[in-house]
Coordinates of C-alpha atoms and ligand atoms in Angstrom, one line a residue:
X1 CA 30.1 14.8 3.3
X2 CA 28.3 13.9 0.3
X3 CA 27.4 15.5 -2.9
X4 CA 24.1 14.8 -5.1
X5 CA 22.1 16.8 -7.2
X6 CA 19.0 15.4 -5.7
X7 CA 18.7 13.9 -2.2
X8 CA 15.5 12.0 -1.6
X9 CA 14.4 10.4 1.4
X10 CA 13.2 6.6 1.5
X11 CA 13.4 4.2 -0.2
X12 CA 10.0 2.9 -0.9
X13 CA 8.5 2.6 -4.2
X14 CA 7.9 6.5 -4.5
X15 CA 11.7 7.1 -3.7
X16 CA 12.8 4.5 -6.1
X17 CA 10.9 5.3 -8.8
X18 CA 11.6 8.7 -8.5
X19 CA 15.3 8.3 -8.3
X20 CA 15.7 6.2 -11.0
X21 CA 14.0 8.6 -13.4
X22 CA 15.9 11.3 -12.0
X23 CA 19.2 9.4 -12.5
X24 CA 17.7 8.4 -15.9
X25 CA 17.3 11.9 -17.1
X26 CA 21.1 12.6 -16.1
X27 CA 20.8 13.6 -12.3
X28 CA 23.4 12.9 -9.1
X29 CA 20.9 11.2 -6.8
X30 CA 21.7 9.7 -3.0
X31 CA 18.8 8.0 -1.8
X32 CA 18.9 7.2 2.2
X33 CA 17.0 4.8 3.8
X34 CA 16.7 4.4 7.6
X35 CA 15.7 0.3 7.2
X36 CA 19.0 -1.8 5.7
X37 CA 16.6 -3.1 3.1
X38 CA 14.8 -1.0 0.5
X39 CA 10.9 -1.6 -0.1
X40 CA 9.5 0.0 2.3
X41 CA 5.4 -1.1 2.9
X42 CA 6.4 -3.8 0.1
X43 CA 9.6 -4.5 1.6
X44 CA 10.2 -8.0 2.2
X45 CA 11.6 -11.1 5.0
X46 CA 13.1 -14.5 4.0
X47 CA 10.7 -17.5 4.0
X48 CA 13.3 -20.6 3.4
X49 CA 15.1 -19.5 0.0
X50 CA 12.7 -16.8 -1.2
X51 CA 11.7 -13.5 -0.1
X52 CA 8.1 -12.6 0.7
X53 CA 6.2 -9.0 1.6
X54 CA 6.0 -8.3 5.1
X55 CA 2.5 -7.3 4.3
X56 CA 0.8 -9.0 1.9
X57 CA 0.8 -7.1 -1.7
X58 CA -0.5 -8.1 -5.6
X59 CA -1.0 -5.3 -8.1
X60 CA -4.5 -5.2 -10.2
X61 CA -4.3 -5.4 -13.8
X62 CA -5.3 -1.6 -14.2
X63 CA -2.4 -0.9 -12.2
X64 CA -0.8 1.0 -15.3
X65 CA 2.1 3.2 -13.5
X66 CA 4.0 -0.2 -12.3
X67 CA 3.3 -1.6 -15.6
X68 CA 4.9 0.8 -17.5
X69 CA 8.1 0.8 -14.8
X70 CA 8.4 -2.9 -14.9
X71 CA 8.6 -2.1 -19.2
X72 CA 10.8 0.0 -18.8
X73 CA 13.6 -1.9 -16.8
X74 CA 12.7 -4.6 -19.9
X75 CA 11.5 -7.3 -17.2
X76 CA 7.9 -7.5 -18.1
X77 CA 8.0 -11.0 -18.6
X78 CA 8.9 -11.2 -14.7
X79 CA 4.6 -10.5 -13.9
X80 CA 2.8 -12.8 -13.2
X81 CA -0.9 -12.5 -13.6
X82 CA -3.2 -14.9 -12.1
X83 CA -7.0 -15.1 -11.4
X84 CA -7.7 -15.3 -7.8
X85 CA -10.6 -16.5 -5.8
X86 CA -12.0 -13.7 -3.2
X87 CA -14.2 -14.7 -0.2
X88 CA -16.1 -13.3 2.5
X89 CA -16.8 -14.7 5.8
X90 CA -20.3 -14.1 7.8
X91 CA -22.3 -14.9 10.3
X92 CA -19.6 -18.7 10.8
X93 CA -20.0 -19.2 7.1
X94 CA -17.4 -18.6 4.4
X95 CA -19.2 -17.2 1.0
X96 CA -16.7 -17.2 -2.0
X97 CA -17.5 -13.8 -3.8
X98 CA -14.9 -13.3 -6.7
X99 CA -17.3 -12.8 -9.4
X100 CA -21.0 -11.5 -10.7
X101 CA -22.3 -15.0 -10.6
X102 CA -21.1 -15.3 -6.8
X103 CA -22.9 -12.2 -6.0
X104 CA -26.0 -13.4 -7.6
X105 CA -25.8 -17.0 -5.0
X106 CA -24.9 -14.9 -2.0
X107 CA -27.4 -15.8 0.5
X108 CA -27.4 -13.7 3.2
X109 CA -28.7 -10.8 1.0
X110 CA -32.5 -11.5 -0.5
X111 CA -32.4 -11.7 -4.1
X112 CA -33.1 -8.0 -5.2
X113 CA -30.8 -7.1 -2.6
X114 CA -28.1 -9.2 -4.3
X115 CA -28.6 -7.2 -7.6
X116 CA -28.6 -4.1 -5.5
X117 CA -25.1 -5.1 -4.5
X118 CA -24.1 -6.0 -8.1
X119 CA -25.6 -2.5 -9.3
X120 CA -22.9 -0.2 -6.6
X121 CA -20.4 -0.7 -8.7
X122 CA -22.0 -0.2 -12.0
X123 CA -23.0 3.3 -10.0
X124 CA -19.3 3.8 -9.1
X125 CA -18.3 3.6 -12.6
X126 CA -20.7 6.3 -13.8
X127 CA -19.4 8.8 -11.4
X128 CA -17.2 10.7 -14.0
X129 CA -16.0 13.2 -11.1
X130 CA -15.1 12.1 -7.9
X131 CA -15.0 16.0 -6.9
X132 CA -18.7 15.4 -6.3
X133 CA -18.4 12.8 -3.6
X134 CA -15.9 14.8 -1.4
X135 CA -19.2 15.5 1.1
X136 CA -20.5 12.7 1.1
X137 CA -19.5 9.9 3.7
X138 CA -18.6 6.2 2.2
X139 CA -22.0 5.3 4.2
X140 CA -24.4 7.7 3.0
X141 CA -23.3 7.1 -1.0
X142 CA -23.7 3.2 -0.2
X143 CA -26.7 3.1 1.5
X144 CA -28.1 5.7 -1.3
X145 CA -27.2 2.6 -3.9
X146 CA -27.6 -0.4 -2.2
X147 CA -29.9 0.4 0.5
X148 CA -29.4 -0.2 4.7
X149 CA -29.1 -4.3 4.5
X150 CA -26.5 -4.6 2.0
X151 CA -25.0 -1.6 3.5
X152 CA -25.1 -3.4 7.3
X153 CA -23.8 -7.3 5.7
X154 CA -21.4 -6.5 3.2
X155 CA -19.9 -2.5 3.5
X156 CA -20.2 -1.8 7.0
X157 CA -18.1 -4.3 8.5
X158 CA -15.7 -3.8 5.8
X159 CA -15.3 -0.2 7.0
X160 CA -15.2 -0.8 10.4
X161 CA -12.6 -3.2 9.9
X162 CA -10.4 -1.7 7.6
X163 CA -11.0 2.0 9.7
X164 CA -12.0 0.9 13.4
X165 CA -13.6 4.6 14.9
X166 CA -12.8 6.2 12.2
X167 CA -15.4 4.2 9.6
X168 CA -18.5 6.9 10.2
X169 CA -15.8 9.6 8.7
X170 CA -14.3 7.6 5.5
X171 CA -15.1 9.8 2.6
X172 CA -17.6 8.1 -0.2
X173 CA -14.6 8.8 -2.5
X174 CA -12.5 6.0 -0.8
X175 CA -15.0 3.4 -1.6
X176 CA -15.8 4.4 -4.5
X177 CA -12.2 4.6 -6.1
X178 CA -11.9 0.7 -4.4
X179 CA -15.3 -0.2 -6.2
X180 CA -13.7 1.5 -9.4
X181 CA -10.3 -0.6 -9.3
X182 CA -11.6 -3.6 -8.5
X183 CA -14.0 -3.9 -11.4
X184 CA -11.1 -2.9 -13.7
X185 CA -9.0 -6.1 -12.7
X186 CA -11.3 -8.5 -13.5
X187 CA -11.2 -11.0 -16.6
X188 CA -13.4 -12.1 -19.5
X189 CA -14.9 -14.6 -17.5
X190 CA -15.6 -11.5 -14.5
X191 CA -13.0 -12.9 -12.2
X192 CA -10.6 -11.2 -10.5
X193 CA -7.6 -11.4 -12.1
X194 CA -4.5 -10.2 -9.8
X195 CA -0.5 -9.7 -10.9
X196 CA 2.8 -10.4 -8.8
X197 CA 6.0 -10.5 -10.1
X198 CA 8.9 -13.3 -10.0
X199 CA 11.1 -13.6 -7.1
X200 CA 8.2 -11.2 -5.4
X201 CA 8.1 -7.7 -4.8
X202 CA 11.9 -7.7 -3.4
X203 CA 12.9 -8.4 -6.7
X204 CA 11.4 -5.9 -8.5
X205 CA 13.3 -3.5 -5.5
X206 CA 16.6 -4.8 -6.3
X207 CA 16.3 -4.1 -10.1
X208 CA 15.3 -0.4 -9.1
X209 CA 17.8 -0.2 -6.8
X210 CA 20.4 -1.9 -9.6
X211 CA 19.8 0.6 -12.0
X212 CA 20.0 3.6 -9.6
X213 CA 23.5 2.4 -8.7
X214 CA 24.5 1.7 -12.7
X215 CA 23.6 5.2 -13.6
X216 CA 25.8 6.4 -11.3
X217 CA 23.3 7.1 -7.6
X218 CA 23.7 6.4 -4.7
X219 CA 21.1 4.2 -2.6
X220 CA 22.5 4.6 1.3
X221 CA 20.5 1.5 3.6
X222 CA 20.8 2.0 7.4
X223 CA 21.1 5.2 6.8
X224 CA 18.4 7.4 8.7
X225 CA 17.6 11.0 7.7
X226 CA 17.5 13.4 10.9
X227 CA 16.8 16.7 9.7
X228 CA 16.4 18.7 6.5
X229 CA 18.9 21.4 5.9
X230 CA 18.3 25.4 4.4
X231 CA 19.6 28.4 4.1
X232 CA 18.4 31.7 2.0
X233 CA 15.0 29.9 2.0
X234 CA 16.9 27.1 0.2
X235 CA 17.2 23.7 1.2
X236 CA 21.0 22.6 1.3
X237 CA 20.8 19.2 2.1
X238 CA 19.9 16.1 4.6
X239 CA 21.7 15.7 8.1
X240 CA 21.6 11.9 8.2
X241 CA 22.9 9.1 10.5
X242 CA 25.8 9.1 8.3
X243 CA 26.7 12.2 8.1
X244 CA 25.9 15.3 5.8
X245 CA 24.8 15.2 2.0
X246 CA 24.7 18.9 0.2
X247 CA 22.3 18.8 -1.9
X248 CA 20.5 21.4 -4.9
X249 CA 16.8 19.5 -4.3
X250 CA 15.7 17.3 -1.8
X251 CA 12.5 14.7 -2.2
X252 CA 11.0 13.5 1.0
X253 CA 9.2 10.6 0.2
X254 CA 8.6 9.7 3.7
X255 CA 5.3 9.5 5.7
X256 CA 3.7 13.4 6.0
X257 CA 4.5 13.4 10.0
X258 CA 7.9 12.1 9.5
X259 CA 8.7 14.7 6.9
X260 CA 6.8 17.1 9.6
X261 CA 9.8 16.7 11.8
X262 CA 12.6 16.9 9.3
X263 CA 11.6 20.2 8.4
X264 CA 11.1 21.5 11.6
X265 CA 14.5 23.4 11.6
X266 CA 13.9 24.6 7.8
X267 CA 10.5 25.8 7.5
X268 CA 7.7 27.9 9.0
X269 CA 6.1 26.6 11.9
X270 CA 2.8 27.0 9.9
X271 CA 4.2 24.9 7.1
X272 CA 5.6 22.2 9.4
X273 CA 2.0 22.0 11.2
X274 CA 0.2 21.8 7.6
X275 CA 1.5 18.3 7.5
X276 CA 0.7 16.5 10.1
X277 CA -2.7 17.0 9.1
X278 CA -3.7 14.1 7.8
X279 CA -4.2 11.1 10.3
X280 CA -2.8 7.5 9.5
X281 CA -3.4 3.7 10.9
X282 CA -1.1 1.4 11.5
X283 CA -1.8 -1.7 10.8
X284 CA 0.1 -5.6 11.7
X285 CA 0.2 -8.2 9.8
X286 CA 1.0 -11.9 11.5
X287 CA 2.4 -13.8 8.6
X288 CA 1.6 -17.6 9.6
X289 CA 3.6 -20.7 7.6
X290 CA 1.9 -23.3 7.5
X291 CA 2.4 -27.6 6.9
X292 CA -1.2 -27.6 5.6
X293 CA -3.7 -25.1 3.3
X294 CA -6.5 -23.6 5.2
X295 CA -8.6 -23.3 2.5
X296 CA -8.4 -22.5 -1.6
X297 CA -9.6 -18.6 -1.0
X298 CA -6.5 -16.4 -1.9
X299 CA -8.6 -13.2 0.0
X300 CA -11.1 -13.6 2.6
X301 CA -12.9 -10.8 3.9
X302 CA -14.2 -11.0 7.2
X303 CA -17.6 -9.3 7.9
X304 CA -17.8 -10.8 11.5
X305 CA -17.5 -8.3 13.9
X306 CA -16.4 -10.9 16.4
X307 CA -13.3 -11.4 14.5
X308 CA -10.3 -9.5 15.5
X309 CA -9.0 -9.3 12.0
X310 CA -10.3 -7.3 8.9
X311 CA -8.9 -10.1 6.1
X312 CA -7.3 -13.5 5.8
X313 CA -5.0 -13.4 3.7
X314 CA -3.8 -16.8 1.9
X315 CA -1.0 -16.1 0.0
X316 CA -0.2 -19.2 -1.5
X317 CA -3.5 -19.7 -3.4
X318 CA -2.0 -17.1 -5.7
X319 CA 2.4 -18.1 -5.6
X320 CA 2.3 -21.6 -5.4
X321 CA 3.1 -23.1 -1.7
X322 CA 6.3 -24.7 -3.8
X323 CA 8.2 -21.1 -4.0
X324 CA 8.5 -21.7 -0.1
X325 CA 9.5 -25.4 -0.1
X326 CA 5.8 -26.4 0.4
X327 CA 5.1 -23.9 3.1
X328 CA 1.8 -22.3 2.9
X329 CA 1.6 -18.4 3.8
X330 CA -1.0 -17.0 5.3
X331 CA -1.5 -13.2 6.6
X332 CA -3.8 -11.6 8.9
X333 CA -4.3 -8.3 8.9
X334 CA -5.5 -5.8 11.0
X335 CA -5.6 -1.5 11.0
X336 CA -5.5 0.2 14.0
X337 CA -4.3 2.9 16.0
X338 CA -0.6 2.4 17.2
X339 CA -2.4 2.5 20.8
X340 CA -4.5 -0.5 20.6
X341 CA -3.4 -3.5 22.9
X342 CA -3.0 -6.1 19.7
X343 CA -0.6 -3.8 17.9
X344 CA 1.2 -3.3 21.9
X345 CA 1.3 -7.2 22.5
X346 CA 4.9 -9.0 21.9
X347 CA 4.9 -10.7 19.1
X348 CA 4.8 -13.9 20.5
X349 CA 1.2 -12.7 22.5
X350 CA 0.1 -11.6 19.2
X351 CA 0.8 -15.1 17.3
X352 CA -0.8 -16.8 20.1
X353 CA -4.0 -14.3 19.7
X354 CA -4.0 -14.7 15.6
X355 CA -4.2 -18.3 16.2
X356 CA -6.9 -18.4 18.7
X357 CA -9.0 -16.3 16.1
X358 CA -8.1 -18.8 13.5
X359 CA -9.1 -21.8 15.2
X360 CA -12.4 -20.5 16.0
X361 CA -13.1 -19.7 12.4
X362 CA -11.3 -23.1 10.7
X363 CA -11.7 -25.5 13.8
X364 CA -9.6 -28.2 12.0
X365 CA -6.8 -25.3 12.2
X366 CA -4.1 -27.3 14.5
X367 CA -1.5 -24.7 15.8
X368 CA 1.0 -28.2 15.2
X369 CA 0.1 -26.7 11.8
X370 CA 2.0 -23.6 12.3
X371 CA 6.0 -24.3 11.3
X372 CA 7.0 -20.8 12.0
X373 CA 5.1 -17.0 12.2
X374 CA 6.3 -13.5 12.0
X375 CA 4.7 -9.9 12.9
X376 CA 4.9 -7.2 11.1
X377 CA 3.8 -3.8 12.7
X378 CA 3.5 -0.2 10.6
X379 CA 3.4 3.0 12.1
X380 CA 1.9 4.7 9.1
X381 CA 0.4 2.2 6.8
X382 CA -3.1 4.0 6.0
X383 CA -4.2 7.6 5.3
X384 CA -7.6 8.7 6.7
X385 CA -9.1 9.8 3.9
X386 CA -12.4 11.9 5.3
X387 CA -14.4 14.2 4.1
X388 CA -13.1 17.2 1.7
X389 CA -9.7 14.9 2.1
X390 CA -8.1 17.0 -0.4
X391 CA -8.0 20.5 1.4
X392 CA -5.3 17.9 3.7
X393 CA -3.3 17.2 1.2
X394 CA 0.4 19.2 0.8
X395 CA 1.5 20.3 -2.5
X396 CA 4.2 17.7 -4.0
X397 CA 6.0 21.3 -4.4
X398 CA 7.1 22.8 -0.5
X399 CA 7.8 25.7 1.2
X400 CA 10.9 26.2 -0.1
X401 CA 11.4 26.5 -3.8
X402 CA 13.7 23.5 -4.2
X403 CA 12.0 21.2 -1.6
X404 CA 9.4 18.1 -2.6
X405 CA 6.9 16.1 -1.1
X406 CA 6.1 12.8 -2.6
X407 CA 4.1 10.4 0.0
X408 CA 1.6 7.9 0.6
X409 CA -0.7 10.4 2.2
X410 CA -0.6 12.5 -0.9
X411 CA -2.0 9.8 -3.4
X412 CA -5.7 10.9 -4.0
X413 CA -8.1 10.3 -5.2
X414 CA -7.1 6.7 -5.4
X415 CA -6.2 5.1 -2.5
X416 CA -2.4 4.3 -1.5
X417 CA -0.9 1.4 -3.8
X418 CA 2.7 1.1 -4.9
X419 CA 1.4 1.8 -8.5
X420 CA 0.6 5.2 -7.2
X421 CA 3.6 5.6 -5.3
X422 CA 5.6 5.1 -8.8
X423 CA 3.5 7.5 -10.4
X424 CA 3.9 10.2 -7.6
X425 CA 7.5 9.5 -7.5
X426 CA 7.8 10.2 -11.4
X427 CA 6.1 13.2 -11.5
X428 CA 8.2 14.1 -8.9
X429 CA 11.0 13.6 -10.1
X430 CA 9.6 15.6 -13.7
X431 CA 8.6 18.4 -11.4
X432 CA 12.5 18.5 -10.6
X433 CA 13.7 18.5 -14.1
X434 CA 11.8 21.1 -15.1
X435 CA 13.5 23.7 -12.4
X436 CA 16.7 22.3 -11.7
X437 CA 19.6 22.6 -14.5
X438 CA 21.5 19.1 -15.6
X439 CA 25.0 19.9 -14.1
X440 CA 26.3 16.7 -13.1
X441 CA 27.4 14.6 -15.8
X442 CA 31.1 15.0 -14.9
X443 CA 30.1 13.6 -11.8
X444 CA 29.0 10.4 -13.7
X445 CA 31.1 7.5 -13.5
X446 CA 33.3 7.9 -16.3
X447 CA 31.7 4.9 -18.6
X448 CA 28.4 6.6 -18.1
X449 CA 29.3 9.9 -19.6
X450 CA 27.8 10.4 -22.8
X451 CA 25.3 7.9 -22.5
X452 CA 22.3 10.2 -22.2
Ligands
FAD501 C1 -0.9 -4.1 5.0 C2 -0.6 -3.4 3.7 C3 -1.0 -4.0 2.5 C4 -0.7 -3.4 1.3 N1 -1.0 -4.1 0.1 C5 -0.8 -3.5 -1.1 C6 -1.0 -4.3 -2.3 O1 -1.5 -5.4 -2.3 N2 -0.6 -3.7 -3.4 C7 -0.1 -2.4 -3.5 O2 0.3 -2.0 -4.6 N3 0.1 -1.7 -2.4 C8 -0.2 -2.2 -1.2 N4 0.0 -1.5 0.0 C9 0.4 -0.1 -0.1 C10 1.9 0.0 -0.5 O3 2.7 -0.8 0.3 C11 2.2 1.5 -0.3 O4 1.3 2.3 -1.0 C12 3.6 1.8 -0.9 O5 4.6 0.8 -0.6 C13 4.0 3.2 -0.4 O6 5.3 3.5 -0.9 P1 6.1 4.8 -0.4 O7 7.4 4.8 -1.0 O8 5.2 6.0 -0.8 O9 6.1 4.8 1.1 P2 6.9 3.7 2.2 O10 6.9 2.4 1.5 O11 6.3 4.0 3.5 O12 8.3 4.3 2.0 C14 8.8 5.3 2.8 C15 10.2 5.0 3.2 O13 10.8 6.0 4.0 C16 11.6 5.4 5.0 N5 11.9 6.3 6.0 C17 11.1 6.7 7.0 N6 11.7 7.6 7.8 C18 12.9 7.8 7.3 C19 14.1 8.5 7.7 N7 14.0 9.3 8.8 N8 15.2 8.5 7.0 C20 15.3 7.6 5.9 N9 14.2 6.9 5.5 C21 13.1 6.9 6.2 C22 10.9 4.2 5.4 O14 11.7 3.2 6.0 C23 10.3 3.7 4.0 O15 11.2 2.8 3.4 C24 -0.2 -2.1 1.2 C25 0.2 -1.5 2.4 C26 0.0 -2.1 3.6 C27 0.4 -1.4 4.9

């Protein structure tokens, strides 16, 4: 049995950044994580020496939360920031689109229709409350701005990709918190400028996790959290693969229908059905390494419905191919429901699919090209977010008075992001200190005491 002040549950980027801050301000924590690496959605896999995201992940300049994280471990010098070039394929062509003057030479759209798209995201930036968009769909606010044409090239088949069935729902918020960030990571020069950090995103992690253990938490990998205990409309603790851990607060930082069925011993039925709510995507990601470059696009869009992916994904146009001994990465992504045949097929069906797609849209692609590949599947990897989206959302405070919710499905308006899971899991963990009396410093490894 195990003792913490705080428990929290998972050890993604909410989880870490929430029990470091707790364990900052003076608090027991014991994080558990089911996986036997932390990270979570930006956990990572070994590509020759140096570990990579399962899922393909940068952070945008404006991505202030992280920022101030990676300051405050003193590591700052660690990010990378890089301009990137963005691209869209359609209709067999590839368009590069990273900045105004691209817009201004994309072709498929007739000239006023290429200011139109320019002008969407002035509009987005003039919407000072996004309160005002929670009844209106993505597709009604864009065609309002841009009209049915740029609507049909450029947005729709962005939605569709990125939300399959569920594109007619997506709340105009979504886009326009996307159009909203990515104006605010661009450079002088209006190009997208994109940040990464040293050693990738697994590095970052094992700093977190470093300082955790130093001030005296405990981070438990392979260590899966069954069920949330209570009593006197208390929870007591976390019943966990390895065993119990008492507990004055616990933090579930893990997807809303996982924390659903934690809590289904400790709260009201009512309460346990209020979270499973909101509806997610998964999404797989077949991470190719390649002997050759495919192109010098970091992002492509595609907006060819014929295409089976929503983005390709060339990672080492923004960390050099030379990080991974001259291999160049390359994602593919795709969102869907877990019950789709792609994200059902064995991996080795799936690589064989992914490459098919590719060849048809590079035919030089050779799959002699391909020196090894690697899928990645995610249960819950995107919230939803439809109309009136917040009336979904669960307070970060639960049921029970000591009991928190921090999750990806609770970031709003913006969309999910590891900066947003850092600033979730801070507040989080300053929700806690404000209720929960600092007890534990004899508890505190003995060169830790009197530190704080
Ligand atoms: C394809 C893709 C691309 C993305 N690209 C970017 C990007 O470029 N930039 C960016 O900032 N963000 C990106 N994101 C989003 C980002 O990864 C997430 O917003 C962020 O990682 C969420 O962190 P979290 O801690 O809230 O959730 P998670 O990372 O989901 O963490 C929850 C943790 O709980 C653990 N867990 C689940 N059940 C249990 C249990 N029973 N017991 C113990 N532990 C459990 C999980 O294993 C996991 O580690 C991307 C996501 C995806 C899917």
């Amino acid at each position: 049995m195990r003792k913490a002040d705080v428990a929290v549950v998972g050890a993604g980027f909410t989880g870490l950044a929430a029990a470091l801050e707790l364990a900052r301000t003076g608090y027991k924590v014991c994080v558990v994580e089911k996986d036997t690496e932390a990270g979570g959605l930006a956990g990572s896999f070994r590509v020759g020496g140096e570990r990579l995201e399962k899922f393909y992940h940068h952070w945008f300049a404006s991505d202030a939360d992280m920022m101030a994280l990676i300051r405050s471990l003193g590591r700052e010098d660690q990010i990378l920031a890089r301009p990137t070039r963005t691209g869209m394929y359609y209709a067999h062509r590839f368009f590069r689109l990273s900045g105004p003057k691209d817009v201004l030479c994309f072709t498929p759209l007739s000239f006023v229709n290429r200011l139109r798209l320019g002008y969407v995201a002035l509009a987005a930036r003039r919407v000072k409350d996004w309160r005002q968009l929670e009844s209106c769909t993505a597709k009604e606010w864009l065609v309002e701005h841009c009209g049915e044409e740029v609507y049909r090239v450029v947005w729709e088949p962005l939605l569709v990709g990125k939300f399959g069935v569920y594109a007619a729902e997506v709340s105009a918020v979504w886009i326009w918190n996307k159009l909203k960030l990515r104006g605010g990571s661009r450079g002088k020069a209006g190009q997208e400028v994109l940040a990464y950090y040293r050693g990738g995103f697994a590095a970052l992690v094992d700093e977190i996790v470093a300082q955790i253990r130093q001030l005296g938490g405990e981070v438990l990998l392979g260590c899966a959290a069954e069920s949330v205990t209570s009593a006197d409309e208390k929870v007591t603790g976390v019943t966990t693969s390895a065993g119990e851990i008492t507990a004055r607060a616990v933090l579930l930082t893990t997807p809303l229908p996982v924390s659903a069925r934690l809590l289904r011993d400790a709260c009201s039925a009512q309460y346990v059905e209020s979270l499973r709510k909101i509806r997610y995507l998964s999404n797989i990601c077949i991470v190719l390494e390649l002997s050759r470059s495919l192109s010098s696009t970091y992002w492509l869009n595609v907006n060819d419905p014929s295409f089976p992916f929503v983005a390709v994904i060339e990672h080492t146009n923004f960390e050099p191919a030379s990080t991974y001994d001259g291999r160049h990465i390359v994602y593919l992504s795709k969102y869907l429901p877990p019950e789709d045949a792609l994200y059902r097929m064995s991996d080795g069906e799936a690589v064989k699919f992914a490459m098919a797609a590719l060849k048809r849209m590079f035919p030089e692609f050779e799959a002699a090209w391909v020196t090894n590949s690697t899928v990645w599947r995610a249960d819950y990897s995107q919230p939803i977010v439809g109309l009136r989206h917040s009336e979904l959302i669960p307070a970060m405070q639960g049921e029970l008075g000591n009991l928190y919710l921090a999750a990806m499905g609770q970031v709003y308006p913006e969309d999910r992001g590891t900066n947003y899971a850092v600033r979730n899991g801070v507040d989080a963990a300053k929700k806690i200190a404000v209720v929960l009396p600092l007890q534990s410093a004899i508890e505190m490894p003995h060169s830790l005491n009197g530190a704080f």
